[in-house]
Amino acid sequence: MLSYVLRRLVYGALILLGVNLATFVLFFTVNTPDDMARLNLGGKRITQEAIERWKVERAYDKPLYFNPQREGTEKITDTIFWDRSVSLFALKFGRADSESAGDIGGEVATRMAVSLQMALPLFILQVIASTAFALLLVMLRGTKLDVWGVVACVVMLSISSLFYIIVGQFLFSRVLKLAPISGYAPGLDAVKFLVLPILLSLVARLGGEARLYRAMFLEEVGKDYVRTARAKGLSEAVVLYRHVLRNALIPIITSAGSYLPYVFLGSLVFESFFGLPGLGAYVIEAIGKQDFAIVRTMVFLGSLLYIATYVVIDIAYTWADPRVRLS
């Protein structure tokens, strides 16, 4: 298994390098350093001296890929590509382009903690609620409750998350006054600001996840080992929770694992609407300010987390099903 993991990590590093290079080329093809300076300094009526000063402060005054004025390895290392792209592999994110944003690394560390406070409980609750609801529907299969449960899943799946946010804020914050409409506070005071977005996000995702898991469980219910378990006299609940759930873990791990990067990167929509200073809101703010340094950093982190997540998912397969061998 170790050789497989190492091989996947090498492949992942190559993919990450390709994504990083493509992102760098795309950003600097669309906007030159002079264009970025004008965007951040406030328009076209900016002197060339101010533009050059802005570029020097952020190390954008260097050549993009190759510096012929340097000697040896500095021909490559003393470039924008090395400072702004290759350095990301060492988790050196540098300074943001906008004046007010500051150090990217410090902001990422601070905001990731906020995103985790919302996304980690949401991830755990999502897996438990979706699995339990899907198993309940399978236990009630063929009944009117199963039909109405599937209808409820389709309805929840069809409604935009923006609808849940607007209705939830109006109902629970404006009318019932059970939770703040938006904002954030550190420490234990954060709970009152996080409960509503977590519950609304849970409802928004529950329909799609539960419907997917129900289809997986129904496929397992018709197999021979389930009929054998029933023939032994086991109750339906024991059959579902002890046998069907265990054999359906691999698709559940795949589905739930694909959400793991969002646990660290946060939710763009929910953090923005609820005023949570997480990474999702950080990306929205960077796009609004056209701060390409922050956007490039978040694209890199997103790619890194996705690659790491799927390596972890592959390893989790061997835990879920001993028949799976990584080779």
Short mmCIF file of N, CA and C in Angstrom, two decimals, residues 54-155:
data_model
loop_
_atom_site.label_atom_id
_atom_site.label_comp_id
_atom_site.label_asym_id
_atom_site.label_seq_id
_atom_site.Cartn_x
_atom_site.Cartn_y
_atom_site.Cartn_z
N TRP A 54 4.32 50.35 -7.06
CA TRP A 54 3.43 49.26 -6.64
C TRP A 54 4.01 47.91 -7.06
N LYS A 55 4.57 47.85 -8.26
CA LYS A 55 5.15 46.60 -8.76
C LYS A 55 6.38 46.19 -7.95
N VAL A 56 7.20 47.17 -7.58
CA VAL A 56 8.40 46.86 -6.78
C VAL A 56 8.00 46.36 -5.40
N GLU A 57 7.01 46.96 -4.78
CA GLU A 57 6.57 46.55 -3.44
C GLU A 57 6.07 45.11 -3.42
N ARG A 58 5.51 44.63 -4.54
CA ARG A 58 4.95 43.28 -4.59
C ARG A 58 5.74 42.34 -5.48
N ALA A 59 6.94 42.73 -5.84
CA ALA A 59 7.87 41.90 -6.63
C ALA A 59 7.30 41.57 -8.01
N TYR A 60 6.48 42.48 -8.56
CA TYR A 60 5.96 42.31 -9.91
C TYR A 60 6.83 43.02 -10.95
N ASP A 61 7.95 43.57 -10.53
CA ASP A 61 8.83 44.28 -11.45
C ASP A 61 9.82 43.35 -12.14
N LYS A 62 9.75 42.06 -11.83
CA LYS A 62 10.68 41.09 -12.40
C LYS A 62 10.10 40.49 -13.68
N PRO A 63 10.93 39.82 -14.50
CA PRO A 63 10.40 39.11 -15.68
C PRO A 63 9.49 37.95 -15.23
N LEU A 64 8.62 37.51 -16.14
CA LEU A 64 7.66 36.47 -15.77
C LEU A 64 8.33 35.12 -15.53
N TYR A 65 9.08 34.61 -16.53
CA TYR A 65 9.60 33.24 -16.46
C TYR A 65 11.13 33.14 -16.46
N PHE A 66 11.79 34.09 -17.08
CA PHE A 66 13.24 33.99 -17.24
C PHE A 66 13.85 35.37 -17.12
N ASN A 67 14.91 35.44 -16.28
CA ASN A 67 15.57 36.72 -16.01
C ASN A 67 16.98 36.69 -16.60
N PRO A 68 17.18 37.23 -17.80
CA PRO A 68 18.50 37.15 -18.44
C PRO A 68 19.55 38.02 -17.76
N GLN A 69 19.15 38.93 -16.90
CA GLN A 69 20.10 39.82 -16.25
C GLN A 69 20.79 39.16 -15.05
N ARG A 70 20.32 38.00 -14.64
CA ARG A 70 20.90 37.30 -13.49
C ARG A 70 21.84 36.20 -13.96
N GLU A 71 22.54 35.62 -12.98
CA GLU A 71 23.50 34.56 -13.27
C GLU A 71 23.04 33.25 -12.62
N GLY A 72 23.39 32.13 -13.27
CA GLY A 72 23.12 30.81 -12.69
C GLY A 72 21.63 30.54 -12.51
N THR A 73 21.32 29.96 -11.35
CA THR A 73 19.93 29.58 -11.08
C THR A 73 19.02 30.79 -10.86
N GLU A 74 19.63 31.94 -10.57
CA GLU A 74 18.82 33.14 -10.37
C GLU A 74 18.11 33.59 -11.64
N LYS A 75 18.55 33.09 -12.79
CA LYS A 75 17.82 33.37 -14.03
C LYS A 75 16.39 32.85 -13.95
N ILE A 76 16.18 31.77 -13.16
CA ILE A 76 14.84 31.18 -13.00
C ILE A 76 14.21 31.60 -11.68
N THR A 77 15.02 31.63 -10.61
CA THR A 77 14.45 31.91 -9.29
C THR A 77 14.09 33.37 -9.07
N ASP A 78 14.76 34.29 -9.79
CA ASP A 78 14.45 35.71 -9.64
C ASP A 78 13.44 36.14 -10.69
N THR A 79 12.28 35.49 -10.67
CA THR A 79 11.20 35.77 -11.62
C THR A 79 9.86 35.81 -10.87
N ILE A 80 8.86 36.35 -11.54
CA ILE A 80 7.52 36.38 -10.93
C ILE A 80 6.97 34.97 -10.78
N PHE A 81 7.24 34.11 -11.76
CA PHE A 81 6.73 32.74 -11.69
C PHE A 81 7.27 32.01 -10.46
N TRP A 82 8.53 32.19 -10.18
CA TRP A 82 9.12 31.51 -9.03
C TRP A 82 8.59 32.10 -7.72
N ASP A 83 8.52 33.43 -7.64
CA ASP A 83 8.08 34.09 -6.41
C ASP A 83 6.60 33.88 -6.13
N ARG A 84 5.81 33.88 -7.18
CA ARG A 84 4.36 33.88 -7.00
C ARG A 84 3.69 32.55 -7.27
N SER A 85 4.41 31.61 -7.88
CA SER A 85 3.78 30.33 -8.24
C SER A 85 4.51 29.15 -7.62
N VAL A 86 5.81 29.02 -7.88
CA VAL A 86 6.57 27.89 -7.34
C VAL A 86 6.63 27.97 -5.81
N SER A 87 6.69 29.18 -5.27
CA SER A 87 6.77 29.35 -3.81
C SER A 87 5.52 28.81 -3.09
N LEU A 88 4.41 28.68 -3.83
CA LEU A 88 3.20 28.14 -3.21
C LEU A 88 3.40 26.71 -2.73
N PHE A 89 4.29 25.95 -3.38
CA PHE A 89 4.55 24.57 -2.97
C PHE A 89 5.20 24.52 -1.59
N ALA A 90 5.87 25.61 -1.20
CA ALA A 90 6.44 25.71 0.15
C ALA A 90 5.47 26.41 1.10
N LEU A 91 4.22 26.61 0.64
CA LEU A 91 3.17 27.29 1.42
C LEU A 91 3.58 28.71 1.78
N LYS A 92 4.35 29.33 0.89
CA LYS A 92 4.70 30.75 1.04
C LYS A 92 3.80 31.53 0.10
N PHE A 93 2.75 32.13 0.65
CA PHE A 93 1.72 32.73 -0.18
C PHE A 93 1.99 34.20 -0.50
N GLY A 94 2.89 34.82 0.25
CA GLY A 94 3.27 36.19 -0.04
C GLY A 94 2.23 37.21 0.38
N ARG A 95 2.31 38.37 -0.24
CA ARG A 95 1.45 39.50 0.10
C ARG A 95 0.33 39.63 -0.91
N ALA A 96 -0.84 40.04 -0.46
CA ALA A 96 -1.97 40.27 -1.35
C ALA A 96 -1.73 41.48 -2.23
N ASP A 97 -2.43 41.53 -3.35
CA ASP A 97 -2.27 42.66 -4.27
C ASP A 97 -2.91 43.94 -3.73
N SER A 98 -4.07 43.81 -3.09
CA SER A 98 -4.77 44.99 -2.59
C SER A 98 -4.10 45.53 -1.34
N GLU A 99 -4.25 46.82 -1.12
CA GLU A 99 -3.56 47.49 -0.02
C GLU A 99 -4.02 46.99 1.35
N SER A 100 -5.31 46.71 1.49
CA SER A 100 -5.88 46.41 2.81
C SER A 100 -5.81 44.94 3.19
N ALA A 101 -5.43 44.05 2.26
CA ALA A 101 -5.52 42.61 2.52
C ALA A 101 -4.35 42.08 3.36
N GLY A 102 -3.15 42.58 3.17
CA GLY A 102 -2.01 42.16 3.98
C GLY A 102 -1.45 40.80 3.60
N ASP A 103 -0.88 40.11 4.59
CA ASP A 103 -0.24 38.82 4.38
C ASP A 103 -1.28 37.74 4.13
N ILE A 104 -1.13 36.99 3.04
CA ILE A 104 -2.12 35.98 2.67
C ILE A 104 -2.06 34.79 3.62
N GLY A 105 -0.84 34.36 3.99
CA GLY A 105 -0.68 33.20 4.86
C GLY A 105 -1.38 33.39 6.20
N GLY A 106 -1.21 34.56 6.81
CA GLY A 106 -1.87 34.82 8.09
C GLY A 106 -3.38 34.84 7.96
N GLU A 107 -3.89 35.45 6.87
CA GLU A 107 -5.34 35.49 6.65
C GLU A 107 -5.90 34.09 6.44
N VAL A 108 -5.19 33.27 5.67
CA VAL A 108 -5.65 31.90 5.41
C VAL A 108 -5.74 31.11 6.71
N ALA A 109 -4.72 31.20 7.55
CA ALA A 109 -4.72 30.46 8.82
C ALA A 109 -5.86 30.91 9.72
N THR A 110 -6.08 32.23 9.81
CA THR A 110 -7.14 32.76 10.67
C THR A 110 -8.51 32.39 10.15
N ARG A 111 -8.72 32.55 8.86
CA ARG A 111 -10.04 32.31 8.28
C ARG A 111 -10.36 30.83 8.15
N MET A 112 -9.34 29.99 7.98
CA MET A 112 -9.60 28.56 7.92
C MET A 112 -10.18 28.04 9.22
N ALA A 113 -9.74 28.62 10.34
CA ALA A 113 -10.29 28.23 11.64
C ALA A 113 -11.78 28.53 11.72
N VAL A 114 -12.19 29.66 11.16
CA VAL A 114 -13.61 30.02 11.15
C VAL A 114 -14.39 29.07 10.24
N SER A 115 -13.84 28.78 9.06
CA SER A 115 -14.51 27.86 8.14
C SER A 115 -14.67 26.48 8.76
N LEU A 116 -13.65 26.03 9.49
CA LEU A 116 -13.73 24.72 10.13
C LEU A 116 -14.83 24.67 11.19
N GLN A 117 -15.02 25.78 11.90
CA GLN A 117 -16.06 25.81 12.94
C GLN A 117 -17.44 25.59 12.36
N MET A 118 -17.65 25.99 11.13
CA MET A 118 -18.94 25.75 10.49
C MET A 118 -18.95 24.43 9.73
N ALA A 119 -17.92 24.18 8.93
CA ALA A 119 -17.95 23.07 7.99
C ALA A 119 -17.75 21.70 8.64
N LEU A 120 -16.95 21.62 9.71
CA LEU A 120 -16.70 20.32 10.33
C LEU A 120 -17.94 19.75 11.00
N PRO A 121 -18.65 20.50 11.85
CA PRO A 121 -19.92 19.97 12.38
C PRO A 121 -20.93 19.68 11.28
N LEU A 122 -20.96 20.52 10.24
CA LEU A 122 -21.88 20.30 9.13
C LEU A 122 -21.56 19.00 8.41
N PHE A 123 -20.28 18.72 8.20
CA PHE A 123 -19.87 17.49 7.52
C PHE A 123 -20.31 16.26 8.31
N ILE A 124 -20.08 16.27 9.62
CA ILE A 124 -20.45 15.11 10.46
C ILE A 124 -21.97 14.94 10.49
N LEU A 125 -22.69 16.03 10.71
CA LEU A 125 -24.15 15.96 10.75
C LEU A 125 -24.71 15.53 9.40
N GLN A 126 -24.10 15.99 8.32
CA GLN A 126 -24.58 15.65 6.98
C GLN A 126 -24.50 14.16 6.72
N VAL A 127 -23.37 13.55 7.06
CA VAL A 127 -23.20 12.11 6.84
C VAL A 127 -24.18 11.32 7.69
N ILE A 128 -24.30 11.68 8.97
CA ILE A 128 -25.20 10.96 9.87
C ILE A 128 -26.65 11.11 9.44
N ALA A 129 -27.10 12.35 9.17
CA ALA A 129 -28.50 12.59 8.83
C ALA A 129 -28.86 11.96 7.49
N SER A 130 -28.01 12.10 6.49
CA SER A 130 -28.31 11.55 5.17
C SER A 130 -28.37 10.02 5.21
N THR A 131 -27.42 9.41 5.92
CA THR A 131 -27.41 7.95 6.02
C THR A 131 -28.62 7.44 6.78
N ALA A 132 -28.92 8.07 7.91
CA ALA A 132 -30.06 7.62 8.73
C ALA A 132 -31.38 7.80 7.97
N PHE A 133 -31.56 8.92 7.30
CA PHE A 133 -32.80 9.17 6.56
C PHE A 133 -32.94 8.18 5.40
N ALA A 134 -31.83 7.91 4.69
CA ALA A 134 -31.88 6.96 3.58
C ALA A 134 -32.20 5.55 4.07
N LEU A 135 -31.61 5.12 5.18
CA LEU A 135 -31.91 3.80 5.73
C LEU A 135 -33.37 3.71 6.18
N LEU A 136 -33.89 4.81 6.74
CA LEU A 136 -35.29 4.82 7.14
C LEU A 136 -36.21 4.64 5.94
N LEU A 137 -35.89 5.32 4.84
CA LEU A 137 -36.70 5.19 3.63
C LEU A 137 -36.63 3.77 3.06
N VAL A 138 -35.45 3.17 3.14
CA VAL A 138 -35.31 1.79 2.66
C VAL A 138 -36.10 0.83 3.54
N MET A 139 -36.09 1.08 4.83
CA MET A 139 -36.85 0.23 5.75
C MET A 139 -38.35 0.35 5.47
N LEU A 140 -38.78 1.53 5.00
CA LEU A 140 -40.19 1.77 4.72
C LEU A 140 -40.51 1.63 3.23
N ARG A 141 -39.62 1.01 2.46
CA ARG A 141 -39.79 0.93 1.01
C ARG A 141 -41.12 0.25 0.66
N GLY A 142 -41.73 0.79 -0.39
CA GLY A 142 -43.01 0.24 -0.84
C GLY A 142 -44.21 0.83 -0.13
N THR A 143 -43.99 1.68 0.86
CA THR A 143 -45.09 2.29 1.59
C THR A 143 -45.27 3.74 1.14
N LYS A 144 -46.38 4.34 1.59
CA LYS A 144 -46.63 5.75 1.25
C LYS A 144 -45.59 6.68 1.88
N LEU A 145 -45.08 6.29 3.06
CA LEU A 145 -44.05 7.11 3.70
C LEU A 145 -42.77 7.16 2.86
N ASP A 146 -42.44 6.05 2.22
CA ASP A 146 -41.28 6.01 1.34
C ASP A 146 -41.49 6.94 0.15
N VAL A 147 -42.70 6.88 -0.44
CA VAL A 147 -43.01 7.72 -1.59
C VAL A 147 -42.91 9.20 -1.22
N TRP A 148 -43.53 9.58 -0.10
CA TRP A 148 -43.48 10.97 0.31
C TRP A 148 -42.08 11.40 0.74
N GLY A 149 -41.33 10.44 1.27
CA GLY A 149 -39.94 10.76 1.61
C GLY A 149 -39.11 11.06 0.38
N VAL A 150 -39.31 10.28 -0.69
CA VAL A 150 -38.60 10.53 -1.94
C VAL A 150 -39.04 11.87 -2.53
N VAL A 151 -40.34 12.16 -2.48
CA VAL A 151 -40.84 13.44 -2.96
C VAL A 151 -40.19 14.59 -2.19
N ALA A 152 -40.08 14.44 -0.87
CA ALA A 152 -39.45 15.47 -0.05
C ALA A 152 -37.98 15.66 -0.45
N CYS A 153 -37.28 14.55 -0.75
CA CYS A 153 -35.89 14.65 -1.18
C CYS A 153 -35.77 15.41 -2.49
N VAL A 154 -36.66 15.11 -3.43
CA VAL A 154 -36.62 15.79 -4.73
C VAL A 154 -36.92 17.28 -4.56
N VAL A 155 -37.89 17.60 -3.71
CA VAL A 155 -38.22 19.01 -3.47
C VAL A 155 -37.03 19.74 -2.85
#
